[in-house]
Short mmCIF file of C-alpha atoms (C1' of nucleotides) in Angstrom, two decimals:
data_model
loop_
_atom_site.label_atom_id
_atom_site.label_comp_id
_atom_site.label_asym_id
_atom_site.label_seq_id
_atom_site.Cartn_x
_atom_site.Cartn_y
_atom_site.Cartn_z
CA MET A 3 14.60 6.60 16.42
CA GLY A 4 17.99 7.20 18.00
CA SER A 5 20.59 8.63 15.74
CA HIS A 6 22.56 5.43 16.14
CA PHE A 7 20.24 3.93 13.58
CA GLU A 8 20.65 6.93 11.34
CA SER A 9 24.40 6.68 11.52
CA CYS A 10 24.13 3.07 10.43
CA GLU A 11 21.85 4.13 7.63
CA ARG A 12 24.47 6.55 6.41
CA LEU A 13 27.04 3.80 6.59
CA LEU A 14 25.20 1.73 4.03
CA GLU A 15 26.47 3.68 1.09
CA PRO A 16 30.22 3.49 1.66
CA LEU A 17 29.76 -0.04 2.87
CA ARG A 18 28.04 -1.11 -0.28
CA LYS A 19 30.69 0.50 -2.39
CA LEU A 20 33.43 -1.17 -0.48
CA LEU A 21 31.93 -4.62 -0.30
CA GLY A 22 30.95 -4.34 -3.91
CA ILE A 23 34.58 -4.41 -4.87
CA ARG A 24 35.12 -8.03 -5.59
CA GLN A 25 38.57 -9.04 -4.60
CA LEU A 26 38.86 -10.23 -8.14
CA ALA A 27 39.12 -6.83 -9.66
CA LEU A 28 42.07 -6.03 -7.50
CA GLN A 29 43.75 -9.35 -7.69
CA ARG A 30 43.28 -9.79 -11.36
CA ALA A 31 45.02 -6.51 -11.80
CA GLN A 32 47.91 -7.71 -9.71
CA HIS A 33 48.48 -10.55 -12.12
CA GLY A 34 51.73 -12.07 -13.03
CA ASN A 35 52.62 -14.25 -10.10
CA GLU A 36 51.53 -17.78 -9.57
CA LEU A 37 48.91 -18.36 -6.93
CA SER A 38 45.37 -18.83 -8.18
CA THR A 39 43.32 -15.82 -7.26
CA SER A 40 40.76 -17.57 -5.16
CA GLY A 41 42.79 -19.45 -2.66
CA THR A 42 44.77 -16.44 -1.56
CA GLY A 43 42.58 -15.79 1.41
CA LEU A 44 42.85 -19.37 2.51
CA LEU A 45 46.56 -19.45 2.07
CA SER A 46 46.91 -16.29 4.05
CA GLU A 47 44.90 -17.79 6.84
CA LEU A 48 47.16 -20.80 6.88
CA VAL A 49 50.35 -18.81 6.84
CA HIS A 50 49.28 -16.41 9.52
CA GLY A 51 47.13 -18.72 11.56
CA GLY A 52 49.18 -21.89 11.38
CA GLU A 53 48.10 -25.46 10.79
CA SER A 54 44.35 -25.84 10.68
CA ARG A 55 41.66 -28.23 9.61
CA ALA A 56 39.40 -27.49 6.69
CA SER A 57 36.32 -26.89 8.78
CA GLU A 58 38.09 -24.21 10.78
CA LEU A 59 38.99 -22.37 7.63
CA ALA A 60 35.45 -22.57 6.40
CA HIS A 61 34.18 -21.24 9.67
CA ASN A 62 36.60 -18.34 9.68
CA ARG A 63 35.75 -17.27 6.20
CA VAL A 64 32.05 -17.90 6.66
CA VAL A 65 31.79 -20.04 3.61
CA ASP A 66 30.58 -23.53 2.80
CA THR A 67 32.98 -26.38 3.47
CA SER A 68 32.64 -27.52 -0.11
CA VAL A 69 34.09 -24.27 -1.29
CA VAL A 70 37.07 -24.63 0.98
CA SER A 71 37.53 -28.22 -0.05
CA ARG A 72 37.89 -27.37 -3.71
CA GLN A 73 40.11 -24.38 -3.11
CA LEU A 74 42.34 -26.49 -0.94
CA GLY A 75 42.54 -29.09 -3.66
CA GLN A 76 43.75 -26.48 -6.08
CA LEU A 77 46.25 -25.01 -3.68
CA GLU A 78 47.58 -28.47 -3.00
CA GLN A 79 47.98 -29.23 -6.69
CA GLU A 80 49.93 -26.04 -7.07
CA GLY A 81 52.14 -27.17 -4.26
CA LEU A 82 51.33 -24.22 -2.07
CA ILE A 83 49.92 -26.19 0.82
CA GLU A 84 50.24 -29.73 2.11
CA ARG A 85 48.11 -31.98 4.24
CA ARG A 86 48.91 -34.54 6.85
CA PRO A 87 46.41 -36.79 8.56
CA ASP A 88 45.39 -35.73 12.02
CA PRO A 89 46.81 -38.39 14.34
CA THR A 90 43.88 -38.07 16.71
CA ASP A 91 41.10 -38.30 14.13
CA ARG A 92 41.63 -40.03 10.86
CA ARG A 93 38.76 -38.24 9.16
CA VAL A 94 40.48 -34.90 9.20
CA SER A 95 43.56 -33.57 7.50
CA LEU A 96 45.72 -30.89 8.97
CA LEU A 97 46.71 -28.24 6.50
CA ARG A 98 49.67 -25.96 6.35
CA ALA A 99 51.43 -23.79 3.84
CA THR A 100 54.54 -25.10 2.12
CA GLU A 101 57.65 -23.04 1.73
CA ARG A 102 56.60 -22.20 -1.80
CA GLY A 103 53.19 -21.20 -0.55
CA ARG A 104 54.66 -18.95 2.04
CA ALA A 105 56.89 -17.32 -0.53
CA ALA A 106 54.11 -16.86 -3.05
CA LEU A 107 51.88 -15.25 -0.50
CA GLU A 108 54.59 -12.97 0.70
CA GLU A 109 55.33 -11.86 -2.82
CA ARG A 110 51.69 -11.08 -3.45
CA GLU A 111 51.26 -9.25 -0.21
CA ARG A 112 54.29 -7.16 -0.87
CA GLN A 113 52.87 -6.26 -4.25
CA LYS A 114 49.51 -5.33 -2.89
CA ALA A 115 50.90 -3.35 -0.01
CA ARG A 116 53.00 -1.38 -2.43
CA TRP A 117 50.03 -0.63 -4.60
CA LEU A 118 48.08 0.49 -1.58
CA SER A 119 50.89 2.59 -0.31
CA GLU A 120 51.92 4.20 -3.56
CA VAL A 121 48.68 4.52 -5.43
CA VAL A 122 45.59 4.11 -3.33
CA LEU A 123 46.55 5.61 -0.02
CA SER A 124 49.47 7.77 -0.93
CA GLU A 125 47.74 10.84 0.47
CA TRP A 126 46.93 9.30 3.83
CA ASP A 127 49.13 10.17 6.75
CA GLU A 128 50.27 7.71 9.39
CA SER A 129 47.76 8.55 12.05
CA ARG A 130 44.85 8.27 9.66
CA LEU A 131 46.07 4.89 8.50
CA THR A 132 46.32 3.68 12.05
CA GLU A 133 42.85 4.87 12.81
CA LEU A 134 41.53 3.16 9.72
CA ASP A 135 43.28 -0.02 10.62
CA GLY A 136 41.71 -0.14 14.04
CA LEU A 137 38.22 0.59 12.83
CA LEU A 138 38.50 -1.82 9.94
CA ARG A 139 39.55 -4.66 12.17
CA ALA A 140 36.73 -4.03 14.55
CA LEU A 141 34.26 -3.71 11.73
CA SER A 142 35.30 -6.84 9.92
CA ASP A 143 35.23 -8.81 13.14
CA ASP A 144 31.77 -7.65 14.05
CA LEU A 145 30.55 -8.15 10.54
CA LEU A 146 31.92 -11.65 10.34
CA THR A 147 30.58 -12.79 13.66
CA ALA A 148 27.19 -11.34 12.87
CA SER A 149 27.19 -13.13 9.52
CA ARG A 150 28.09 -16.41 11.15
CA GLN A 151 25.29 -15.98 13.56
CA LEU A 152 22.85 -15.16 10.80
CA LEU A 153 23.94 -18.19 8.89
CA THR A 154 23.53 -20.67 11.67
CA ASN A 155 20.27 -19.49 13.15
CA PRO A 156 18.21 -17.61 10.62
CA GLU A 157 15.31 -17.06 12.98
CA ASP A 158 16.65 -13.57 13.09
CA ALA A 159 14.19 -12.65 10.40
CA ALA A 160 11.51 -13.08 13.03
CA LYS A 161 12.44 -9.53 13.92
CA GLU A 162 9.25 -8.29 12.24
CA GLY A 163 11.05 -7.97 8.94
CA ASN A 164 9.03 -10.76 7.43
CA ARG A 165 5.67 -9.55 8.66
CA MET B 10 61.06 1.62 3.90
CA GLY B 11 58.93 4.31 5.49
CA SER B 12 56.43 3.12 7.97
CA HIS B 13 53.72 4.29 5.61
CA PHE B 14 54.33 1.15 3.66
CA GLU B 15 54.26 -0.92 6.79
CA SER B 16 50.97 0.57 7.82
CA CYS B 17 49.56 -0.40 4.47
CA GLU B 18 50.96 -3.87 4.93
CA ARG B 19 49.12 -4.16 8.20
CA LEU B 20 45.96 -3.00 6.51
CA LEU B 21 45.96 -5.96 4.18
CA GLU B 22 44.52 -8.34 6.69
CA PRO B 23 41.40 -6.48 7.73
CA LEU B 24 40.96 -5.36 4.18
CA ARG B 25 41.00 -8.88 2.87
CA LYS B 26 38.54 -9.99 5.46
CA LEU B 27 36.22 -7.16 4.68
CA LEU B 28 36.37 -7.39 0.92
CA GLY B 29 36.09 -11.13 1.18
CA ILE B 30 32.58 -10.76 2.44
CA ARG B 31 30.61 -11.09 -0.69
CA GLN B 32 27.58 -8.91 -0.55
CA LEU B 33 25.73 -12.10 -1.24
CA ALA B 34 26.16 -13.52 2.21
CA LEU B 35 24.58 -10.47 3.73
CA GLN B 36 21.88 -9.94 1.19
CA ARG B 37 20.91 -13.55 0.98
CA ALA B 38 20.39 -13.48 4.68
CA GLN B 39 18.15 -10.47 4.38
CA HIS B 40 15.81 -12.38 2.16
CA GLY B 41 12.11 -12.02 1.95
CA ASN B 42 11.55 -8.90 -0.07
CA GLU B 43 11.41 -8.69 -3.82
CA LEU B 44 14.41 -7.15 -5.50
CA SER B 45 16.89 -9.55 -7.02
CA THR B 46 20.05 -9.50 -4.98
CA SER B 47 22.37 -8.41 -7.73
CA GLY B 48 20.83 -5.26 -9.01
CA THR B 49 20.55 -3.65 -5.63
CA GLY B 50 23.71 -1.66 -6.05
CA LEU B 51 22.60 -0.43 -9.40
CA LEU B 52 19.18 0.47 -8.17
CA SER B 53 20.67 2.33 -5.28
CA GLU B 54 22.84 4.29 -7.62
CA LEU B 55 19.82 5.23 -9.67
CA VAL B 56 17.73 6.24 -6.70
CA HIS B 57 20.41 8.31 -5.08
CA GLY B 58 22.16 9.54 -8.17
CA GLY B 59 19.19 10.22 -10.41
CA GLU B 60 18.67 9.41 -14.05
CA SER B 61 21.79 7.98 -15.65
CA ARG B 62 22.94 6.15 -18.71
CA ALA B 63 24.17 2.57 -18.50
CA SER B 64 27.77 3.43 -19.20
CA GLU B 65 27.86 5.82 -16.26
CA LEU B 66 26.64 3.11 -13.95
CA ALA B 67 29.26 0.71 -15.24
CA HIS B 68 31.95 3.28 -14.72
CA ASN B 69 30.86 4.06 -11.20
CA ARG B 70 30.75 0.47 -10.17
CA VAL B 71 33.92 -0.40 -12.06
CA VAL B 72 32.35 -3.30 -13.82
CA ASP B 73 31.94 -4.39 -17.40
CA THR B 74 29.10 -2.81 -19.34
CA SER B 75 27.76 -6.20 -20.24
CA VAL B 76 27.20 -6.93 -16.59
CA VAL B 77 25.28 -3.75 -16.13
CA SER B 78 23.30 -4.42 -19.24
CA ARG B 79 22.02 -7.74 -17.97
CA GLN B 80 21.32 -6.51 -14.50
CA LEU B 81 19.37 -3.61 -15.91
CA GLY B 82 17.37 -6.00 -18.03
CA GLN B 83 16.41 -7.92 -14.97
CA LEU B 84 15.54 -4.85 -12.97
CA GLU B 85 13.41 -3.63 -15.81
CA GLN B 86 11.53 -6.90 -16.06
CA GLU B 87 10.81 -6.69 -12.39
CA GLY B 88 9.44 -3.24 -12.92
CA LEU B 89 11.93 -1.58 -10.63
CA ILE B 90 13.45 0.71 -13.21
CA GLU B 91 12.39 2.15 -16.54
CA ARG B 92 14.19 3.49 -19.57
CA ARG B 93 13.49 6.30 -21.93
CA PRO B 94 15.48 7.11 -25.04
CA ASP B 95 17.89 9.97 -24.71
CA PRO B 96 16.52 12.71 -26.96
CA THR B 97 20.00 13.91 -27.85
CA ASP B 98 21.51 10.55 -28.72
CA ARG B 99 19.35 7.71 -29.84
CA ARG B 100 21.90 5.08 -28.97
CA VAL B 101 21.55 5.61 -25.28
CA SER B 102 18.70 5.03 -22.87
CA LEU B 103 18.25 7.07 -19.77
CA LEU B 104 17.48 4.98 -16.73
CA ARG B 105 15.64 5.80 -13.60
CA ALA B 106 14.01 3.98 -10.73
CA THR B 107 10.26 3.52 -10.73
CA GLU B 108 8.13 4.16 -7.72
CA ARG B 109 8.15 0.46 -6.97
CA GLY B 110 11.90 0.39 -7.31
CA ARG B 111 12.29 3.26 -4.95
CA ALA B 112 10.04 1.59 -2.41
CA ALA B 113 11.77 -1.76 -2.69
CA LEU B 114 15.17 -0.22 -2.20
CA GLU B 115 14.01 1.80 0.76
CA GLU B 116 12.55 -1.29 2.37
CA ARG B 117 15.77 -3.18 1.91
CA GLU B 118 17.94 -0.38 3.16
CA ARG B 119 15.79 0.02 6.23
CA GLN B 120 16.19 -3.69 6.90
CA LYS B 121 19.93 -3.63 6.48
CA ALA B 122 20.40 -0.53 8.55
CA ARG B 123 18.42 -2.11 11.34
CA TRP B 124 20.53 -5.23 11.21
CA LEU B 125 23.66 -3.13 11.31
CA SER B 126 22.40 -1.03 14.13
CA GLU B 127 20.94 -3.76 16.30
CA VAL B 128 23.24 -6.66 15.64
CA VAL B 129 26.50 -5.77 14.01
CA LEU B 130 27.32 -2.38 15.44
CA SER B 131 25.21 -2.30 18.54
CA GLU B 132 28.28 -1.72 20.70
CA TRP B 133 29.58 1.20 18.70
CA ASP B 134 28.98 4.68 19.97
CA GLU B 135 28.03 7.64 17.84
CA SER B 136 31.40 9.21 17.52
CA ARG B 137 33.04 5.98 16.48
CA LEU B 138 30.40 5.42 13.84
CA THR B 139 30.96 8.88 12.47
CA GLU B 140 34.67 8.33 12.32
CA LEU B 141 34.16 5.03 10.58
CA ASP B 142 31.81 6.62 8.10
CA GLY B 143 34.32 9.26 7.14
CA LEU B 144 37.20 6.88 6.74
CA LEU B 145 35.12 4.35 4.85
CA ARG B 146 33.96 6.92 2.36
CA ALA B 147 37.45 8.14 1.76
CA LEU B 148 38.76 4.61 1.47
CA SER B 149 36.13 3.41 -0.95
CA ASP B 150 36.60 6.47 -3.10
CA ASP B 151 40.34 6.08 -3.27
CA LEU B 152 40.04 2.37 -3.85
CA LEU B 153 37.53 2.78 -6.64
CA THR B 154 39.43 5.46 -8.48
CA ALA B 155 42.63 3.48 -8.21
CA SER B 156 40.86 0.41 -9.57
CA ARG B 157 39.47 2.36 -12.47
CA GLN B 158 42.90 3.62 -13.26
CA LEU B 159 44.37 0.14 -13.06
CA LEU B 160 41.70 -1.18 -15.34
CA THR B 161 42.13 1.38 -18.07
CA ASN B 162 45.90 1.57 -18.22
CA PRO B 163 47.50 -1.58 -16.91
CA GLU B 164 51.01 -0.40 -17.62
CA ASP B 165 51.15 0.00 -13.90
CA ALA B 166 52.68 -3.44 -13.71
CA ALA B 167 55.75 -1.89 -15.29
CA LYS B 168 56.54 -0.96 -11.73
CA GLU B 169 59.09 -3.76 -11.59
CA GLY B 170 56.47 -6.17 -10.39
CA ASN B 171 56.64 -8.15 -13.61
CA ARG B 172 60.39 -8.32 -13.81
"C1'" DT C 21 26.28 22.25 -49.83
"C1'" DA C 22 25.11 17.51 -49.75
"C1'" DT C 23 26.46 12.66 -49.97
"C1'" DT C 24 29.03 8.87 -49.10
"C1'" DC C 25 32.47 6.41 -46.53
"C1'" DC C 26 35.09 5.21 -42.14
"C1'" DT C 27 35.83 5.19 -37.46
"C1'" DT C 28 34.24 5.55 -32.77
"C1'" DT C 29 31.03 4.74 -29.20
"C1'" DG C 30 26.86 2.92 -26.43
"C1'" DG C 31 24.72 -1.11 -25.68
"C1'" DT C 32 23.34 -6.07 -26.21
"C1'" DT C 33 24.14 -10.99 -26.67
"C1'" DG C 34 26.88 -15.50 -26.84
"C1'" DG C 35 30.26 -18.15 -24.67
"C1'" DT C 36 33.11 -19.21 -20.80
"C1'" DA C 37 35.17 -19.22 -16.07
"C1'" DC C 38 34.77 -19.23 -11.39
"C1'" DA C 39 32.92 -18.98 -6.74
"C1'" DA C 40 29.29 -20.07 -4.00
"C1'" DC C 41 25.30 -22.92 -2.51
"C1'" DC C 42 22.81 -27.43 -1.42
"C1'" DA C 43 22.30 -32.28 -1.42
"C1'" DA C 44 24.14 -36.77 -1.55
"C1'" DC C 45 27.76 -39.52 -0.29
"C1'" DC C 46 31.91 -42.00 2.07
"C1'" DA C 47 34.71 -42.96 5.89
"C1'" DT C 48 35.55 -42.66 10.62
"C1'" DA C 49 34.09 -41.50 15.38
"C1'" DA C 50 31.19 -41.71 19.19
"C1'" DT D 9 23.34 -46.66 14.85
"C1'" DT D 10 23.79 -42.08 14.56
"C1'" DA D 11 26.65 -38.01 14.02
"C1'" DT D 12 30.54 -35.59 11.94
"C1'" DG D 13 34.48 -34.16 8.65
"C1'" DG D 14 35.27 -33.94 4.15
"C1'" DT D 15 34.53 -34.69 -0.91
"C1'" DT D 16 31.94 -34.67 -5.16
"C1'" DG D 17 27.84 -33.71 -8.38
"C1'" DG D 18 24.75 -30.38 -9.94
"C1'" DT D 19 23.01 -25.70 -10.14
"C1'" DT D 20 22.97 -20.72 -9.88
"C1'" DG D 21 24.71 -16.02 -10.06
"C1'" DT D 22 28.19 -12.80 -11.42
"C1'" DA D 23 31.85 -11.56 -13.91
"C1'" DC D 24 34.89 -11.35 -18.11
"C1'" DC D 25 35.87 -11.06 -23.20
"C1'" DA D 26 34.69 -11.05 -27.93
"C1'" DA D 27 31.54 -10.26 -31.50
"C1'" DC D 28 27.99 -7.67 -32.99
"C1'" DC D 29 24.42 -3.79 -34.25
"C1'" DA D 30 22.90 0.79 -34.51
"C1'" DA D 31 23.71 5.52 -34.19
"C1'" DA D 32 27.09 9.54 -34.26
"C1'" DG D 33 30.70 12.19 -35.93
"C1'" DG D 34 34.09 13.35 -39.08
"C1'" DA D 35 36.59 13.51 -43.57
"C1'" DA D 36 36.65 13.20 -48.35
"C1'" DT D 37 34.30 13.84 -52.45
"C1'" DA D 38 30.81 15.14 -55.74
#
DNA sequence: TATTCCTTTGGTTGGTACAACCAACCATAA
DNA sequence: TTATGGTTGGTTGTACCAACCAAAGGAATA
């Protein structure tokens, strides 16, 4: 019963609170600009990660390909991304953000960063922010990889949890 | 253009990743026990926070009262919570977890904490976990209060963002 | 003082939107 | 022929808003 477990137990509460915040609530508040709420994450991935195929995006976000497919369709209609056929495999399309997409994302990120900086985290000093950043990156990475793993081989439940 | 803003800008990425993880993905994976996925947060609030009225719960979670209302209905049907009329105001019901509810929540939390401890955060040492815990609590608090504020008086957009 | 409005507030219910899943399906690769 | 990338159909869960009811809390009047 190491206290590592207990520390994780304590973590549940803030974690639940944090994950419970649907992006929606925040994004809906930051209304006003184009850019359909949902696809933002995808668009961001494309802008920062460069040209990708749909399946990559789905894998990164740990979400069904069908979800990505529809979101991409919407983004494309809005002219925020464009596709071109992959020359080496005609089943796949390569996706990238358009200039408009890039601009829209930048605008939204600026807005959000300002809200964070001026309202949410105004009391936080530099060093604390840096610390948070580091831990958050590590956490989200570990959480995402663990989720992926869970999703692909769910024999994890054989841990005793089911019996 | 203080670097406080820039730090917040950097934070956007891990934050988006983290918040993008719908609780669903995690909870669905941890299947097997009773306890409908959705109400877990509510139930937790009741167990840890004691008897409350519905509006309090909605406020805490920053969610519409109608949502809470339905989730409570479900939890009640499953016998995980119970209501009693507030003696001082017959419009409101006071809610609390039943013994079964308490047990179900505990079971689920144990499961999740184990997953965290053994899979997600197995590489993290004590001190890092403690740090994370502190920062996460502070962050979720600040984020929640800021969201509440945004929700109630949306004249925040008068920041220039809309013009 | 007691009674009758009017407004506010806590909660529920109906309708709708959206994001996610799974399953079925095409087209292209191997 | 089988496997894979992607799309589409159908379903579910969660959220919002608007409309509503019942109870409270004043304010105005008898």
